[in-house]
Tab-separated table of C-alpha atoms and ligand atoms in Angstrom:
chain	number	residue	atom	x	y	z
A	1	MET	CA	30.356	-18.933	-4.115
A	2	GLY	CA	33.908	-18.763	-2.351
A	3	LYS	CA	34.875	-15.278	-2.985
A	4	ILE	CA	31.692	-13.462	-4.550
A	5	GLU	CA	30.141	-12.539	-1.828
A	6	PRO	CA	26.170	-10.079	-1.273
A	7	GLN	CA	26.151	-7.190	-0.133
A	8	PRO	CA	25.102	-6.784	3.812
A	9	GLY	CA	21.708	-7.465	4.781
A	10	ILE	CA	20.645	-9.237	1.152
A	11	MET	CA	20.988	-12.679	2.211
A	12	ASP	CA	18.730	-11.703	5.510
A	13	ILE	CA	15.812	-10.586	2.692
A	14	ALA	CA	12.688	-13.138	2.891
A	15	LEU	CA	11.123	-12.918	-0.816
A	16	TYR	CA	8.047	-10.773	-0.541
A	17	GLN	CA	4.698	-13.153	-0.362
A	18	GLY	CA	2.334	-12.082	-3.100
A	19	GLY	CA	-1.568	-12.836	-2.449
A	20	ALA	CA	-2.180	-15.639	-4.471
A	21	SER	CA	-4.516	-16.195	-7.915
A	22	HIS	CA	-4.879	-19.557	-8.412
A	23	VAL	CA	-6.634	-22.532	-6.735
A	24	PRO	CA	-5.022	-25.578	-7.332
A	25	GLY	CA	-8.657	-27.769	-9.820
A	26	LEU	CA	-10.571	-24.824	-9.998
A	27	SER	CA	-10.702	-22.362	-13.012
A	28	GLU	CA	-13.502	-19.960	-11.667
A	29	VAL	CA	-11.921	-17.465	-8.682
A	30	ILE	CA	-12.694	-14.624	-7.420
A	31	LYS	CA	-9.318	-13.066	-5.976
A	32	LEU	CA	-9.278	-10.746	-3.128
A	33	SER	CA	-6.253	-11.065	-1.355
A	34	SER	CA	-4.640	-8.123	-3.455
A	35	ASN	CA	-6.672	-5.359	-2.732
A	36	GLU	CA	-7.132	-4.360	-6.487
A	37	ASN	CA	-9.337	-2.656	-7.824
A	38	PRO	CA	-12.634	-5.045	-8.491
A	39	PHE	CA	-14.190	-2.848	-11.625
A	40	GLY	CA	-10.316	-2.610	-13.332
A	41	PRO	CA	-8.322	0.402	-14.751
A	42	SER	CA	-10.595	3.353	-16.221
A	43	PRO	CA	-11.351	2.775	-19.652
A	44	LYS	CA	-9.657	6.178	-20.829
A	45	ALA	CA	-6.755	4.385	-19.464
A	46	ILE	CA	-7.246	1.541	-21.150
A	47	GLU	CA	-7.821	4.552	-24.491
A	48	ALA	CA	-4.631	5.829	-23.296
A	49	VAL	CA	-2.492	2.802	-23.251
A	50	ARG	CA	-3.707	1.819	-26.725
A	51	ALA	CA	-3.404	5.232	-27.803
A	52	ALA	CA	0.806	5.580	-26.789
A	53	ALA	CA	1.558	1.483	-28.296
A	54	GLY	CA	1.943	2.682	-31.426
A	55	SER	CA	5.297	4.798	-30.043
A	56	MET	CA	6.565	2.130	-28.358
A	57	HIS	CA	10.109	2.195	-30.345
A	58	ARG	CA	9.869	5.627	-28.482
A	59	TYR	CA	11.470	5.901	-24.892
A	60	PRO	CA	9.360	7.265	-22.368
A	61	SER	CA	10.069	10.968	-21.079
A	62	THR	CA	12.227	11.264	-18.396
A	63	ASP	CA	11.377	13.696	-16.054
A	64	HIS	CA	7.799	12.287	-16.080
A	65	ALA	CA	6.143	16.100	-16.592
A	66	ALA	CA	3.106	15.737	-17.490
A	67	LEU	CA	2.010	13.088	-15.119
A	68	ARG	CA	3.891	14.905	-12.585
A	69	ALA	CA	2.252	17.995	-13.380
A	70	ALA	CA	-1.587	15.777	-13.611
A	71	ILE	CA	-1.170	14.519	-10.514
A	72	GLY	CA	-0.318	18.481	-8.640
A	73	GLU	CA	-3.041	19.982	-10.632
A	74	VAL	CA	-5.657	17.289	-9.210
A	75	HIS	CA	-4.042	17.209	-6.149
A	76	GLY	CA	-3.055	20.624	-5.527
A	77	LEU	CA	0.559	19.948	-5.033
A	78	ASP	CA	3.831	20.998	-6.539
A	79	PRO	CA	4.628	19.156	-9.613
A	80	GLU	CA	8.649	20.075	-8.501
A	81	ARG	CA	8.090	17.872	-5.216
A	82	ILE	CA	7.194	14.691	-6.520
A	83	ILE	CA	9.148	11.881	-7.799
A	84	CYS	CA	7.754	8.990	-9.791
A	85	GLY	CA	8.316	5.363	-9.714
A	86	VAL	CA	7.844	2.182	-10.543
A	87	GLY	CA	4.902	1.907	-7.597
A	88	SER	CA	5.872	2.939	-4.382
A	89	ASP	CA	8.026	0.031	-3.353
A	90	GLU	CA	10.033	1.335	-5.800
A	91	ILE	CA	10.049	5.151	-3.899
A	92	ILE	CA	10.584	2.330	-0.838
A	93	HIS	CA	13.363	1.395	-2.240
A	94	PHE	CA	15.137	5.155	-3.588
A	95	LEU	CA	13.868	6.623	0.443
A	96	CYS	CA	16.385	3.304	1.985
A	97	GLN	CA	18.653	2.927	-0.752
A	98	SER	CA	19.341	6.589	-0.129
A	99	TYR	CA	19.044	7.576	3.737
A	100	ALA	CA	20.190	4.138	5.453
A	101	GLY	CA	22.523	1.907	5.652
A	102	PRO	CA	24.989	-0.361	7.778
A	103	GLY	CA	24.405	1.247	11.166
A	104	ASP	CA	21.350	3.152	10.812
A	105	GLU	CA	18.145	1.416	11.921
A	106	VAL	CA	14.932	1.864	10.127
A	107	ILE	CA	11.547	1.773	11.855
A	108	TYR	CA	8.153	0.471	10.897
A	109	THR	CA	5.148	-1.172	13.009
A	110	GLU	CA	4.655	-4.345	14.426
A	111	HIS	CA	1.172	-5.084	11.612
A	112	GLY	CA	3.513	-2.578	8.996
A	113	PHE	CA	3.735	-3.220	5.269
A	114	SER	CA	6.313	-5.682	4.650
A	115	MET	CA	8.769	-4.436	1.593
A	116	TYR	CA	10.338	-1.245	4.772
A	117	LYS	CA	12.082	-4.255	6.220
A	118	ILE	CA	12.875	-5.590	2.375
A	119	SER	CA	14.675	-2.444	1.204
A	120	ALA	CA	16.154	-1.618	4.739
A	121	ARG	CA	17.851	-4.841	4.716
A	122	ALA	CA	18.476	-4.515	0.640
A	123	ALA	CA	20.565	-1.082	1.794
A	124	GLY	CA	22.622	-3.201	4.596
A	125	ALA	CA	19.791	-1.134	7.430
A	126	THR	CA	18.814	-3.145	10.082
A	127	PRO	CA	15.071	-2.612	10.680
A	128	VAL	CA	13.884	-2.113	13.918
A	129	VAL	CA	9.876	-2.758	14.487
A	130	ALA	CA	7.300	-0.962	17.443
A	131	PRO	CA	4.655	-2.977	19.019
A	132	GLU	CA	1.399	-1.581	17.556
A	133	HIS	CA	-1.897	-1.484	20.349
A	134	ASP	CA	-5.210	-3.647	18.757
A	135	ARG	CA	-4.079	-3.726	16.010
A	136	ARG	CA	-3.253	0.227	15.911
A	137	VAL	CA	-0.042	1.700	15.320
A	138	ASP	CA	0.887	3.644	18.947
A	139	VAL	CA	2.712	6.990	18.283
A	140	ALA	CA	4.904	6.934	21.786
A	141	ALA	CA	5.765	3.477	20.961
A	142	VAL	CA	7.022	4.334	17.734
A	143	LEU	CA	8.661	7.379	19.238
A	144	ALA	CA	10.333	5.213	21.935
A	145	ALA	CA	11.580	3.163	19.499
A	146	CYS	CA	13.784	5.678	17.564
A	147	THR	CA	17.236	6.268	18.662
A	148	ALA	CA	20.051	8.367	17.201
A	149	ARG	CA	20.821	6.260	13.795
A	150	THR	CA	17.350	6.391	13.128
A	151	ARG	CA	17.116	7.083	9.527
A	152	LEU	CA	13.931	6.920	8.490
A	153	VAL	CA	10.343	5.859	10.082
A	154	PHE	CA	7.470	4.042	7.883
A	155	ILE	CA	3.849	4.361	8.516
A	156	THR	CA	1.284	3.154	6.391
A	157	ASN	CA	-1.449	5.247	6.869
A	158	PRO	CA	-4.219	3.623	6.594
A	159	GLY	CA	-2.798	0.475	7.927
A	160	ASN	CA	-2.421	-2.469	5.647
A	161	PRO	CA	-3.164	-5.306	6.682
A	162	THR	CA	-4.633	-3.501	9.678
A	163	SER	CA	-7.043	-0.843	7.743
A	164	THR	CA	-7.116	1.451	11.121
A	165	MET	CA	-5.633	4.648	10.797
A	166	LEU	CA	-3.930	7.637	13.078
A	167	SER	CA	-5.427	10.921	12.511
A	168	ALA	CA	-3.664	14.412	11.343
A	169	ASP	CA	-2.966	14.924	14.939
A	170	GLU	CA	-0.983	11.722	15.649
A	171	LEU	CA	0.909	12.637	12.446
A	172	GLY	CA	1.931	15.730	13.504
A	173	GLN	CA	2.965	14.397	16.528
A	174	LEU	CA	5.306	12.233	14.735
A	175	ALA	CA	6.883	14.503	12.775
A	176	ASP	CA	7.464	16.932	15.746
A	177	GLY	CA	8.862	13.655	17.860
A	178	VAL	CA	10.971	11.467	14.956
A	179	PRO	CA	15.052	12.478	15.421
A	180	GLU	CA	16.374	15.847	13.764
A	181	THR	CA	18.436	12.965	11.751
A	182	ALA	CA	15.004	10.827	10.648
A	183	LEU	CA	12.500	10.950	8.202
A	184	LEU	CA	8.634	10.254	8.839
A	185	VAL	CA	7.274	8.586	5.846
A	186	ILE	CA	3.876	8.332	5.952
A	187	ASP	CA	2.703	5.881	2.854
A	188	SER	CA	-1.038	6.389	2.110
A	189	ALA	CA	-1.243	3.859	-0.604
A	190	TYR	CA	-4.550	3.459	0.801
A	191	ALA	CA	-5.360	7.222	1.295
A	192	GLU	CA	-8.570	7.546	-1.282
A	193	PHE	CA	-10.508	5.175	0.521
A	194	ALA	CA	-10.261	6.935	3.970
A	195	ALA	CA	-13.151	10.422	3.396
A	196	GLY	CA	-11.750	13.650	4.091
A	197	TYR	CA	-7.736	12.519	4.428
A	198	ASP	CA	-5.235	13.763	2.268
A	199	GLY	CA	-2.677	11.217	2.589
A	200	GLY	CA	0.011	13.636	4.217
A	201	ALA	CA	-0.040	15.894	1.784
A	202	ALA	CA	-0.770	19.349	4.114
A	203	LEU	CA	1.733	17.686	6.699
A	204	ALA	CA	4.812	16.823	4.078
A	205	THR	CA	3.987	20.593	2.421
A	206	ALA	CA	5.153	22.206	5.932
A	207	ARG	CA	7.488	20.065	6.822
A	208	ASP	CA	11.188	19.158	5.665
A	209	ASN	CA	11.200	16.007	7.782
A	210	VAL	CA	8.061	14.125	5.769
A	211	VAL	CA	7.461	12.536	3.244
A	212	MET	CA	4.372	10.954	1.577
A	213	LEU	CA	3.580	7.837	-0.848
A	214	ARG	CA	0.639	7.491	-2.776
A	215	THR	CA	0.322	4.985	-5.584
A	216	PHE	CA	-1.561	4.233	-9.028
A	217	SER	CA	-2.142	0.431	-7.496
A	218	LYS	CA	-5.036	0.722	-5.251
A	219	ALA	CA	-8.253	3.075	-6.067
A	220	TYR	CA	-6.880	3.654	-9.421
A	221	GLY	CA	-6.699	-0.070	-10.848
A	222	LEU	CA	-3.862	0.480	-12.075
A	223	GLY	CA	-0.906	-2.439	-10.124
A	224	GLY	CA	0.142	-4.104	-13.048
A	225	MET	CA	0.810	-0.799	-14.778
A	226	ARG	CA	3.172	-0.365	-11.612
A	227	VAL	CA	2.974	3.299	-11.270
A	228	GLY	CA	3.802	5.208	-7.523
A	229	TRP	CA	4.948	8.651	-6.299
A	230	GLY	CA	5.648	10.319	-3.665
A	231	TYR	CA	5.553	13.889	-2.722
A	232	SER	CA	8.068	15.805	0.004
A	233	GLN	CA	10.358	19.079	0.712
A	234	ARG	CA	12.689	19.681	-3.124
A	235	GLY	CA	15.634	19.064	-1.462
A	236	ILE	CA	14.444	15.192	-0.684
A	237	ILE	CA	13.166	14.714	-4.352
A	238	ASP	CA	16.543	15.202	-5.804
A	239	VAL	CA	18.229	13.172	-3.629
A	240	LEU	CA	15.810	10.377	-5.240
A	241	ASN	CA	15.693	11.549	-8.583
A	242	ARG	CA	19.557	10.682	-8.274
A	243	ILE	CA	19.577	6.792	-7.737
A	244	ARG	CA	15.965	6.592	-10.216
A	245	GLY	CA	16.584	5.606	-13.416
A	246	PRO	CA	16.398	7.371	-16.787
A	247	PHE	CA	13.682	5.046	-18.085
A	248	ASN	CA	12.110	3.781	-14.816
A	249	LEU	CA	8.547	4.221	-16.139
A	250	SER	CA	7.346	2.965	-19.007
A	251	LEU	CA	5.165	4.886	-21.752
A	252	PRO	CA	2.042	2.949	-20.964
A	253	ALA	CA	2.255	3.120	-17.781
A	254	LEU	CA	3.163	6.869	-18.032
A	255	LYS	CA	-0.034	7.199	-20.284
A	256	ALA	CA	-1.916	4.864	-18.216
A	257	ALA	CA	-1.751	6.733	-14.801
A	258	GLU	CA	-1.765	10.631	-16.802
A	259	ALA	CA	-5.129	9.144	-18.254
A	260	ALA	CA	-6.769	7.710	-14.785
A	261	VAL	CA	-5.581	10.288	-12.613
A	262	HIS	CA	-7.867	12.559	-14.722
A	263	ASP	CA	-10.993	10.447	-14.544
A	264	ARG	CA	-12.108	11.437	-11.692
A	265	ALA	CA	-15.757	10.242	-12.442
A	266	PHE	CA	-14.848	7.013	-12.389
A	267	VAL	CA	-12.260	7.074	-9.034
A	268	ASP	CA	-14.647	8.326	-7.080
A	269	SER	CA	-18.082	5.692	-8.091
A	270	TYR	CA	-15.434	3.239	-7.066
A	271	ILE	CA	-14.769	4.698	-3.891
A	272	ALA	CA	-18.071	5.296	-2.945
A	273	GLU	CA	-19.232	1.947	-3.567
A	274	ASN	CA	-16.087	0.628	-1.460
A	275	ALA	CA	-17.718	2.666	1.447
A	276	ARG	CA	-20.667	1.094	1.302
A	277	LEU	CA	-19.813	-2.165	0.230
A	278	ARG	CA	-16.691	-2.076	3.400
A	279	VAL	CA	-19.517	-1.396	5.927
A	280	TRP	CA	-22.159	-3.975	4.914
A	281	LEU	CA	-19.427	-7.097	4.577
A	282	ALA	CA	-18.382	-6.104	8.065
A	283	ASP	CA	-21.575	-5.859	9.879
A	284	ARG	CA	-22.186	-9.247	7.945
A	285	LEU	CA	-19.521	-10.768	9.231
A	286	ALA	CA	-19.716	-9.251	12.192
A	287	ASP	CA	-23.597	-10.985	13.474
A	288	LEU	CA	-21.886	-14.308	12.097
A	289	GLY	CA	-18.939	-13.602	14.980
A	290	VAL	CA	-15.879	-12.702	12.624
A	291	PRO	CA	-15.651	-9.356	14.062
A	292	SER	CA	-13.287	-6.323	12.163
A	293	ASP	CA	-11.941	-2.566	13.280
A	294	PRO	CA	-13.556	-0.318	11.331
A	295	ALA	CA	-11.916	-0.080	8.182
A	296	GLN	CA	-10.993	2.666	6.061
A	297	ALA	CA	-8.895	1.559	3.248
A	298	ASN	CA	-10.364	-0.753	0.353
A	299	PHE	CA	-10.086	-4.292	2.506
A	300	ILE	CA	-11.500	-5.679	6.512
A	301	LEU	CA	-8.886	-7.868	8.428
A	302	ALA	CA	-11.877	-10.238	9.588
A	303	ARG	CA	-10.942	-11.910	12.829
A	304	PHE	CA	-11.033	-15.572	13.716
A	305	ALA	CA	-11.222	-17.311	17.566
A	306	ASP	CA	-7.326	-18.178	16.246
A	307	ALA	CA	-5.261	-18.864	14.126
A	308	ALA	CA	-6.603	-22.920	13.659
A	309	GLU	CA	-9.965	-20.979	12.304
A	310	ALA	CA	-8.313	-18.623	10.237
A	311	GLU	CA	-6.325	-21.320	8.468
A	312	ALA	CA	-9.920	-23.526	8.243
A	313	CYS	CA	-11.760	-21.003	6.833
A	314	ASP	CA	-9.294	-19.795	4.649
A	315	ALA	CA	-9.474	-23.097	2.989
A	316	PHE	CA	-13.067	-23.357	3.292
A	317	LEU	CA	-12.932	-19.959	1.245
A	318	GLN	CA	-10.621	-21.041	-1.268
A	319	SER	CA	-12.991	-24.382	-2.077
A	320	ARG	CA	-15.302	-21.702	-3.595
A	321	GLY	CA	-13.267	-20.492	-5.751
A	322	LEU	CA	-13.093	-16.892	-3.160
A	323	ILE	CA	-9.302	-15.852	-2.288
A	324	VAL	CA	-8.318	-13.687	0.441
A	325	ARG	CA	-5.321	-13.310	2.006
A	326	ARG	CA	-3.696	-14.941	5.706
A	327	VAL	CA	-1.279	-12.833	7.488
A	328	ASN	CA	0.525	-14.661	9.642
A	329	GLY	CA	3.577	-12.884	8.267
A	330	TYR	CA	2.575	-9.643	9.576
A	331	ASN	CA	1.994	-11.213	13.082
A	332	LEU	CA	-1.905	-11.972	13.025
A	333	PRO	CA	-2.206	-15.632	12.284
A	334	ALA	CA	-5.814	-15.559	13.723
A	335	ALA	CA	-7.198	-13.491	11.435
A	336	LEU	CA	-7.724	-13.359	7.798
A	337	ARG	CA	-7.507	-9.671	5.210
A	338	ILE	CA	-10.153	-9.600	2.736
A	339	THR	CA	-10.019	-6.792	-0.264
A	340	ILE	CA	-14.205	-5.822	-0.580
A	341	GLY	CA	-14.501	-6.568	-4.445
A	342	ASP	CA	-17.598	-6.040	-5.833
A	343	GLU	CA	-21.596	-6.397	-4.921
A	344	ALA	CA	-21.385	-10.003	-5.761
A	345	ALA	CA	-17.679	-11.206	-4.440
A	346	CYS	CA	-18.895	-9.796	-1.237
A	347	ARG	CA	-21.646	-11.869	-1.100
A	348	LYS	CA	-20.486	-14.740	-1.408
A	349	VAL	CA	-18.077	-14.130	0.804
A	350	ALA	CA	-20.824	-13.102	3.547
A	351	GLU	CA	-22.596	-16.910	2.057
A	352	ALA	CA	-19.495	-18.644	2.627
A	353	VAL	CA	-17.961	-17.462	6.549
A	354	ALA	CA	-21.665	-18.232	6.813
A	355	ALA	CA	-21.701	-21.617	5.788
A	356	PHE	CA	-17.566	-22.380	7.431
A	357	LYS	CA	-19.301	-20.893	10.864
A	358	GLY	CA	-22.699	-23.150	10.403
A	359	ALA	CA	-25.302	-19.891	10.449
A	360	ASP	CA	-26.466	-21.552	7.092
A	361	ARG	CA	-28.626	-24.199	8.782
B	401	LIG	C1	0.306	0.391	2.057
B	401	LIG	C2	1.005	-0.063	0.956
B	401	LIG	N1	2.664	0.007	0.398
B	401	LIG	C3	3.521	0.346	-0.741
B	401	LIG	C4	2.156	-1.293	-1.765
B	401	LIG	C5	3.277	-0.793	-2.900
B	401	LIG	O1	2.314	-1.008	-4.246
B	401	LIG	P1	2.672	-0.213	-5.320
B	401	LIG	O2	4.421	-0.944	-5.758
B	401	LIG	O3	1.650	-1.298	-5.921
B	401	LIG	O4	2.647	1.411	-5.593
B	401	LIG	C6	0.964	-1.676	-1.197
B	401	LIG	C7	0.784	-2.766	-1.808
B	401	LIG	O5	0.199	-3.503	-0.957
B	401	LIG	C8	0.989	-1.267	0.287
B	401	LIG	O6	0.121	-2.153	0.595
């Protein structure tokens, strides 16, 4: 490229690996690799998108006031402290771009979501990994990894791909313990699936150094629409809004999210079904010698004897049209992350693992 060079860090980025959605040679597959809602979006969101179609020649709202008001109403939060993004991915990006640069450090945990590292590098900052303990975030290890250069500390809660979580007390310890120059970011993409968890909302309300991230991609079934949001003190939201593109969210995306957040019956019924099937599947697999930690999200992390067995089971599941997620990139080579599908999908996974283990004979 001669003298035309990208900014430092960018060529160190390993491209994000999304969940697979095809198996060569199979036309019918069940995709359990991206933690999507198996029941699709709310019918009210579909209707809202249809209704918006005739207005697609108009620019969408730039301040997202109606969506922020809807989120604020449902969650009991001040809409002025909310920012909406193209998925929570975009807000992760805004945070890194706004608060971390060359010489600064961005902490995430051993099995934490991969976008933190990508966005930290994109900003020219240095990603720093804190070890986890038995697939759970280790508060002491995170605090020990902090230095005077730490600017952001990302915690996925519940964890992806671990499905484990920290308590409100532990999150409070992190907020108390991070350096004064650092923001604690609680990425609660799966908060809805964890009974009794507010996603870190109370902590982010009370503390100036906490950001909560949420998404419409999981519980609300709007992954294809790309809508996420962040909640923090007004000063932080003001900073992030300065680098946000004025029309980052499309009109259909805004309308879909507004309708979805108001359809409580739809999301509550998915959450209840997920909680039921998550225990059912985990118990079945445990009986087959495939344990998992008590899961708090819409997936389980199934553990095998070693990486070779996980790889062989993955191939066997694929041969039956079941696509789950290898998590080698998250330092979990002996595990498979399995999204909780509908009941038929969960039964198929249990039957396939039984056949793989030779327990069906
Ligand atoms: C922990 C976590 N955070 C953030 C995201 C990004 O979600 P989105 O950009 O779809 O809102 C995901 C998606 O898989 C995730 O698992």
